[in-house]
CSV table of C-alpha atoms and ligand atoms in Angstrom, one decimal:
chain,number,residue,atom,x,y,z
J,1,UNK,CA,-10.4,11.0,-33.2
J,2,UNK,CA,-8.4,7.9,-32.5
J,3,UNK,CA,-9.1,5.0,-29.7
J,4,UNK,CA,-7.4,2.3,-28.0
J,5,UNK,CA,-8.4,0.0,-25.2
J,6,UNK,CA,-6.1,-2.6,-23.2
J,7,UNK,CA,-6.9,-4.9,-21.0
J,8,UNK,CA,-4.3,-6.4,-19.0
J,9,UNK,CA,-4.0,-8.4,-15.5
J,10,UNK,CA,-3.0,-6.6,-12.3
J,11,UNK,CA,0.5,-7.9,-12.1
J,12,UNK,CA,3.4,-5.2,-11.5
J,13,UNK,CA,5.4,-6.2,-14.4
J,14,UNK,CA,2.6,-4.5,-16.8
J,15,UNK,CA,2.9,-1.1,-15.2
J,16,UNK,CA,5.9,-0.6,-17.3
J,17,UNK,CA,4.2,-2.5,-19.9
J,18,UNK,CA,0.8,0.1,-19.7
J,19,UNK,CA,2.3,3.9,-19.6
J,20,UNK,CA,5.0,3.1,-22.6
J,21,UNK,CA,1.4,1.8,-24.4
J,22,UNK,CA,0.0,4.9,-23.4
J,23,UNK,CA,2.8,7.1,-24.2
J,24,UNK,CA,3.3,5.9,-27.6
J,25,UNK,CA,-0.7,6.2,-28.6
J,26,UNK,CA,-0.1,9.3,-27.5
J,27,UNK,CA,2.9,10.1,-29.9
J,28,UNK,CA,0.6,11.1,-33.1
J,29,UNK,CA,-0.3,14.5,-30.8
J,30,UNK,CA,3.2,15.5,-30.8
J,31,UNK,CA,3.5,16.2,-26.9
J,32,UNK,CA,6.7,17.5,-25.7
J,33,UNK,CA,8.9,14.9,-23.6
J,34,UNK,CA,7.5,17.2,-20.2
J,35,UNK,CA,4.2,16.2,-21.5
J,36,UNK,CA,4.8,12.8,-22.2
J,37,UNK,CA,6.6,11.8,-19.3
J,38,UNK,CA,3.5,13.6,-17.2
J,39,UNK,CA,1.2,11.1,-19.0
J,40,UNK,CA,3.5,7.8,-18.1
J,41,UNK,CA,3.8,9.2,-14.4
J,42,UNK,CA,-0.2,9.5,-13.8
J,43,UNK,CA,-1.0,6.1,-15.7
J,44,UNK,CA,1.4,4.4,-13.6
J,45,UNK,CA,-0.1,6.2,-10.8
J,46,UNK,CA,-3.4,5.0,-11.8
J,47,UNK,CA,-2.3,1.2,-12.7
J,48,UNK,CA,-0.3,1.0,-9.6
J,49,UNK,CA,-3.4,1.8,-7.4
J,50,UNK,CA,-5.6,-1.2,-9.0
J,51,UNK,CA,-3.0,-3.3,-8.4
J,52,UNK,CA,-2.0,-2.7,-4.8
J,53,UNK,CA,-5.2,-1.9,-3.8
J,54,UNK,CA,-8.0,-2.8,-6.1
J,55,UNK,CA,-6.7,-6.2,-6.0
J,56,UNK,CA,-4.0,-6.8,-3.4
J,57,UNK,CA,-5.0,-10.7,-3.1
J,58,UNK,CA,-5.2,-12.3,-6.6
J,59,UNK,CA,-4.6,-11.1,-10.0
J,60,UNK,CA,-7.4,-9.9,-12.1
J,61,UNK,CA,-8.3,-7.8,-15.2
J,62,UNK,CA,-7.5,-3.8,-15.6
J,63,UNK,CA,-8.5,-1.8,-18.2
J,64,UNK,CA,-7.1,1.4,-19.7
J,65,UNK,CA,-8.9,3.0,-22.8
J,66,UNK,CA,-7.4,6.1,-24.4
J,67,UNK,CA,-9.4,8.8,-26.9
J,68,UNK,CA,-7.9,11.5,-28.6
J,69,UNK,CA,-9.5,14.7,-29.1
J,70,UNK,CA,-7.8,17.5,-31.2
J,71,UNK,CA,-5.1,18.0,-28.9
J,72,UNK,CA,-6.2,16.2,-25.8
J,73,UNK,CA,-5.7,12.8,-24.8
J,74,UNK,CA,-8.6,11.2,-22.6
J,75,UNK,CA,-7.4,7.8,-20.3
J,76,UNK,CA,-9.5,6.1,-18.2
J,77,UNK,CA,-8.0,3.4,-15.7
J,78,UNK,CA,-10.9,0.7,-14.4
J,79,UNK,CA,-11.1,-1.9,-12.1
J,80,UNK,CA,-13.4,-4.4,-10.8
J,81,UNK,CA,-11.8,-4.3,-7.3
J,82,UNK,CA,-12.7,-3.8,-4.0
J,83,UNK,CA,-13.5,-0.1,-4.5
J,84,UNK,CA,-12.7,3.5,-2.7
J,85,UNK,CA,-16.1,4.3,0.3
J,86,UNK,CA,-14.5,7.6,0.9
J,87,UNK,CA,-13.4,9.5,-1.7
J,88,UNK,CA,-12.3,12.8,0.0
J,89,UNK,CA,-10.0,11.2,2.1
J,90,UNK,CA,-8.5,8.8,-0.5
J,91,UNK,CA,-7.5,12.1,-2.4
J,92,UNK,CA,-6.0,13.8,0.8
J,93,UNK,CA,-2.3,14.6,-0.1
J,94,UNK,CA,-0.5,11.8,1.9
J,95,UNK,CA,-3.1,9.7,3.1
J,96,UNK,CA,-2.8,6.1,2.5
J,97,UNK,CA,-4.4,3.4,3.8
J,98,UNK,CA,-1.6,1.1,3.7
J,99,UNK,CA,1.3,3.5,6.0
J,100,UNK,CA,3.3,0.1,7.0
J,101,UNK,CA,4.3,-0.3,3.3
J,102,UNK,CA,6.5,2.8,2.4
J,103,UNK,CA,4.1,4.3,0.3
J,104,UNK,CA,3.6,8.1,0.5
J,105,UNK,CA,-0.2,8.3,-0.4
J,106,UNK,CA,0.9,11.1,-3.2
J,107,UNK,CA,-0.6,8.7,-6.2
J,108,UNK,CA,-4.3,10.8,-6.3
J,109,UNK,CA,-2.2,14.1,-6.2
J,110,UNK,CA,0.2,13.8,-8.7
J,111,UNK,CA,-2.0,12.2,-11.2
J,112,UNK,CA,-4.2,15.8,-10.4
J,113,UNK,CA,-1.4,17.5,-10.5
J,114,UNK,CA,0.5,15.8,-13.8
J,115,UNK,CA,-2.8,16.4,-15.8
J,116,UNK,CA,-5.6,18.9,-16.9
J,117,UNK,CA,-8.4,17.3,-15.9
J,118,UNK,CA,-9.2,13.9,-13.1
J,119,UNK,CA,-12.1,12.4,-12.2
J,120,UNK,CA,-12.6,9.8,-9.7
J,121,UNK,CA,-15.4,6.9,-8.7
J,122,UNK,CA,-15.7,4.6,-7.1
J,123,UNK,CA,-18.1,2.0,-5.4
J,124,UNK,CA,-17.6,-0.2,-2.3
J,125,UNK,CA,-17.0,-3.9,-3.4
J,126,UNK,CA,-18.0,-3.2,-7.1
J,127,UNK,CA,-14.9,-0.7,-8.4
J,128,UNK,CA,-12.9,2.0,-9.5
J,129,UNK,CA,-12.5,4.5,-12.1
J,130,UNK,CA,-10.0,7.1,-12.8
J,131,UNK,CA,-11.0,9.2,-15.9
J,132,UNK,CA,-8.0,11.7,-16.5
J,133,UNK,CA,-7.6,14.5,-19.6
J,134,UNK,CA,-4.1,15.6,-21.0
J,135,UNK,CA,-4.0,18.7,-23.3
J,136,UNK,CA,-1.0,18.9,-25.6
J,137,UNK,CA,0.7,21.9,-26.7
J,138,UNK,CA,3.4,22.6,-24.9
J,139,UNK,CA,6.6,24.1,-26.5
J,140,UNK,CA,9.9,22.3,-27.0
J,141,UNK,CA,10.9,25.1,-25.0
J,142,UNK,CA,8.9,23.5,-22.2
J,143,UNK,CA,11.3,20.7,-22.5
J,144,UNK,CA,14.4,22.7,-21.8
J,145,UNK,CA,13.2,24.1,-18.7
R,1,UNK,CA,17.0,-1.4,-11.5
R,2,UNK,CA,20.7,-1.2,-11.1
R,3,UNK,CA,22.5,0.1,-8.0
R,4,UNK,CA,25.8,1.0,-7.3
R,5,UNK,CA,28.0,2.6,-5.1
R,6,UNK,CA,31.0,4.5,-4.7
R,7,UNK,CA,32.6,5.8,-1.0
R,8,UNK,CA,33.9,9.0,-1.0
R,9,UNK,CA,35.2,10.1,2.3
R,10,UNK,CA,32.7,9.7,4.5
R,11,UNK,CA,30.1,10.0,2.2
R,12,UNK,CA,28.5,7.2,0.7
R,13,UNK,CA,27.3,7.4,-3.2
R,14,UNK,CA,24.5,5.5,-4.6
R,15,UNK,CA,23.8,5.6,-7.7
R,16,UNK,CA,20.6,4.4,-9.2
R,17,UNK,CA,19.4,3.5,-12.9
R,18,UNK,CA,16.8,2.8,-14.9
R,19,UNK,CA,13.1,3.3,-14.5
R,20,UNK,CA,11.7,3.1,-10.0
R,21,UNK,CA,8.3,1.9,-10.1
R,22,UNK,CA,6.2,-0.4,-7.7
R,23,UNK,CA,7.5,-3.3,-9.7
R,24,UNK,CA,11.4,-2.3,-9.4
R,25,UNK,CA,11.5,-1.2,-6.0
R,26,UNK,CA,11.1,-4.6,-4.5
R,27,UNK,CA,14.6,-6.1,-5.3
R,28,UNK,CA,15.9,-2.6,-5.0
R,29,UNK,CA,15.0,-2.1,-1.4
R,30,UNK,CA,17.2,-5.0,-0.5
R,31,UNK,CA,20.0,-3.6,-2.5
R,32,UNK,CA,20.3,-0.4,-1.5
R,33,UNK,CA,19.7,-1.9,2.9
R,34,UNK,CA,22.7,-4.2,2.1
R,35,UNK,CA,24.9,-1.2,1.1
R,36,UNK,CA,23.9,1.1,3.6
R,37,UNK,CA,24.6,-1.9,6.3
R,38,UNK,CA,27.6,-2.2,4.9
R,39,UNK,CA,28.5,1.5,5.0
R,40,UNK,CA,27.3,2.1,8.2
R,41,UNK,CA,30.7,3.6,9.2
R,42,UNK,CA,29.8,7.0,6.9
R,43,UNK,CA,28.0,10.3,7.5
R,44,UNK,CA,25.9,10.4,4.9
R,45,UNK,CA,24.3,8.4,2.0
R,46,UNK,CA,23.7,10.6,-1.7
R,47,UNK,CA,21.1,9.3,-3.9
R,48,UNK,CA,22.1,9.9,-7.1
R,49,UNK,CA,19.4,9.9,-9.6
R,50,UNK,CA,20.9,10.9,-12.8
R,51,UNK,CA,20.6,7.4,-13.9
R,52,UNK,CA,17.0,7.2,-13.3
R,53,UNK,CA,14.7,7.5,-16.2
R,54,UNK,CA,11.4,7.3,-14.5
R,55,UNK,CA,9.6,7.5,-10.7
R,56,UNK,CA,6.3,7.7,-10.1
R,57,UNK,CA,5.0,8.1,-5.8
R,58,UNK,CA,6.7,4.6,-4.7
R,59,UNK,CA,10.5,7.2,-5.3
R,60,UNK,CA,8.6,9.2,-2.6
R,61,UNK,CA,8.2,5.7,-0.4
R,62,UNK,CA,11.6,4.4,-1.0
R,63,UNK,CA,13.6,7.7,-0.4
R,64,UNK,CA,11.5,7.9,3.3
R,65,UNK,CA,12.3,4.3,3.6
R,66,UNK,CA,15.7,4.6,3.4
R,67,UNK,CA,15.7,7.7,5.0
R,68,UNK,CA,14.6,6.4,8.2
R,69,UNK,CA,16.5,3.8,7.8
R,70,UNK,CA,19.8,6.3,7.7
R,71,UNK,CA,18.6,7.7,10.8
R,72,UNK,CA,18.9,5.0,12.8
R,73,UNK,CA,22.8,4.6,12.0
R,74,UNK,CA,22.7,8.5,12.4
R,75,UNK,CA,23.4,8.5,9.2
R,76,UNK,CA,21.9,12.1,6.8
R,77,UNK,CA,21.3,11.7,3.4
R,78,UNK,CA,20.7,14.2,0.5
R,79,UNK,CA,19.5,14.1,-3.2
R,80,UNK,CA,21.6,14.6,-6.4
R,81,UNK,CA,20.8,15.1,-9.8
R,82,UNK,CA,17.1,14.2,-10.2
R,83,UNK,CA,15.6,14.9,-13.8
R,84,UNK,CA,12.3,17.3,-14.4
R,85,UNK,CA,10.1,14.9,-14.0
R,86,UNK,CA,11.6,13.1,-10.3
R,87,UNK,CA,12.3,16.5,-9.2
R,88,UNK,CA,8.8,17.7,-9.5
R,89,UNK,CA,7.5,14.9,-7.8
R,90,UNK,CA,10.0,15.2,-4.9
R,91,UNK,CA,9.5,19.2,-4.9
R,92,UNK,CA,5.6,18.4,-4.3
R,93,UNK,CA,5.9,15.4,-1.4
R,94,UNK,CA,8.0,18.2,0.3
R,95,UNK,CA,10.6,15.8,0.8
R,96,UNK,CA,13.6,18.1,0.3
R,97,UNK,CA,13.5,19.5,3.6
R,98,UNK,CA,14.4,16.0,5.3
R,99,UNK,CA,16.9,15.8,2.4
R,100,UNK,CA,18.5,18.4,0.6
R,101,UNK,CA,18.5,18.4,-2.8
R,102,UNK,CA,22.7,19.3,-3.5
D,1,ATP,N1,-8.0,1.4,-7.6
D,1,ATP,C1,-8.2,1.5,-6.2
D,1,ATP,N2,-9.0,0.6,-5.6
D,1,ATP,C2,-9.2,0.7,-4.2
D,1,ATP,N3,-8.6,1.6,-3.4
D,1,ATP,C3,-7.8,2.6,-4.0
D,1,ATP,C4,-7.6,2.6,-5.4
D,1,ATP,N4,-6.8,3.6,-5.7
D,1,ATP,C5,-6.5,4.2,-4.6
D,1,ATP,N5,-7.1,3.6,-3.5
D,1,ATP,C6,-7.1,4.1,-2.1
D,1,ATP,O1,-6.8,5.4,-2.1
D,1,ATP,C7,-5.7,5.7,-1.3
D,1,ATP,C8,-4.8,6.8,-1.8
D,1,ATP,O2,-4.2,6.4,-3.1
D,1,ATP,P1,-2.9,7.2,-3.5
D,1,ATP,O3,-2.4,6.6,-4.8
D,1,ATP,O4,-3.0,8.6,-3.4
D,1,ATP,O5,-1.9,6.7,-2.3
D,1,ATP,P2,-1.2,5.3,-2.1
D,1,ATP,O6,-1.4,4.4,-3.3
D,1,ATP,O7,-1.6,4.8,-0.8
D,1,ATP,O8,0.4,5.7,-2.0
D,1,ATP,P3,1.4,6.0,-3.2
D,1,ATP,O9,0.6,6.1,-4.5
D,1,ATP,O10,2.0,7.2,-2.8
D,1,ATP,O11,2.3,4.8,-3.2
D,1,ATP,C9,-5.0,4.3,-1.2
D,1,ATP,O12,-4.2,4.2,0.0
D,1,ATP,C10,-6.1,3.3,-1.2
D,1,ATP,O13,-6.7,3.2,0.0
D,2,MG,MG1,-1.0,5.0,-5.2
């Protein structure tokens, strides 16, 4: 079992700066590129959100901490922002609660959809966590598709 | 991001590279508005993604962004070349059938 935390503020040049971390923790599991490029999507997903939304006034601290497992790689993303108060309808496909800003309110679905296993909480003013589980083993095959 | 473009008939070719995120879009929005302004005169815009090595949801936002944007030149616009990865995420926002993938 290996771990890694970061912490890191909520600016938008670290998004880029947090899945490439992720990714290459994640190298030691030997994940195919489909795998690996799932991964990058769901934590920019996730870092994305704290920016934007946990904290869409001033910049403060987010947190991503990764634990391997055998094959599986466990992420959480955390915030200390202003949190979800309904979480069904924050994972709706397409909602968002910002529609003037081009964004398509897909974040919550691909992350489900990119990896094995999500969990979400949440609490009003106090913030968010997004605990998500990748399971390599994949073929190279996979890659060619 | 880098943007460029190439006009082909009436077709209008842009051509985008390097890695679309929340960060990226910002300066590329302006970009790519200037062009199609200044293409107006076409029939259609073509994304082409070959170039483009990573997109997360905001691809989702800027496509529809531009997209209405096309429509009020009466403009159409398609999608070429995405890789695995931008072309599930398109397949899943359902986006293709404003679009065509071609
Ligand atoms: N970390 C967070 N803190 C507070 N609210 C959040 C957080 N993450 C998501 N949300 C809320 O959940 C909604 C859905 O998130 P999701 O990522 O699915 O869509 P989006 O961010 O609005 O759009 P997209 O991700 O497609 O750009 C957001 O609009 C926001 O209201
Ligand atoms: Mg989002």
């Amino acid at each position: 079992m290996n771990r890694m935390q970061l912490r890191f503020l909520s600016r938008s040049e670290n998004e880029i700066f947090a899945r490439n971390v992720v990714a290459a923790f994640a190298l030691p599991l030997n994940p195919t590129l489909s795998e690996l490029s799932d991964v990058k999507t769901a934590v920019s997903e996730a870092v994305t959100n704290c920016i934007v939304h946990a904290y869409p006034d001033d910049e403060q601290w987010i947190g991503v901490e990764c634990e391997t497992d055998g094959n599986k790689l466990h992420i959480t993303v955390t915030d200390s922002g202003r949190g979800i108060a309904d979480i069904a309808q924050a994972l709706t496909p397409f909602y968002t609660s910002c529609p003037g800003e081009e964004r398509s309110g897909m974040g919550f679905t691909i992350m489900q959809t990119f990896m094995n296993d999500f969990h979400l909480t949440s609490v009003p003013g106090e913030g968010t966590r997004v605990e998500m589980t990748k399971c390599f083993g994949g073929t190279a095959e996979a890659d060619a598709r | 991001m880098d943007i460029q473009y190439l006009r082909k008939g009436q077709e209008l070719y842009l051509y985008l590279k390097g890695e679309l995120d929340e960060h990226s879009v910002v300066s590329l929005r302006g970009r790519t508005d200037a062009l199609i302004d200044e293409n107006a005169s076409s029939k259609r815009a073509i994304f082409n993604l070959a170039g483009v090595r990573f997109m997360d949801s905001t691809g989702i936002g800027f496509l529809m962004g531009r997209y209405k944007k096309l429509s009020r030149y009466g403009m159409g616009m398609a999608i070429e070349a995405p890789d695995r990865n931008a072309d599930k995420i398109l397949s899943m926002s359902g986006i293709y059938s404003l679009m065509p993938k071609i």
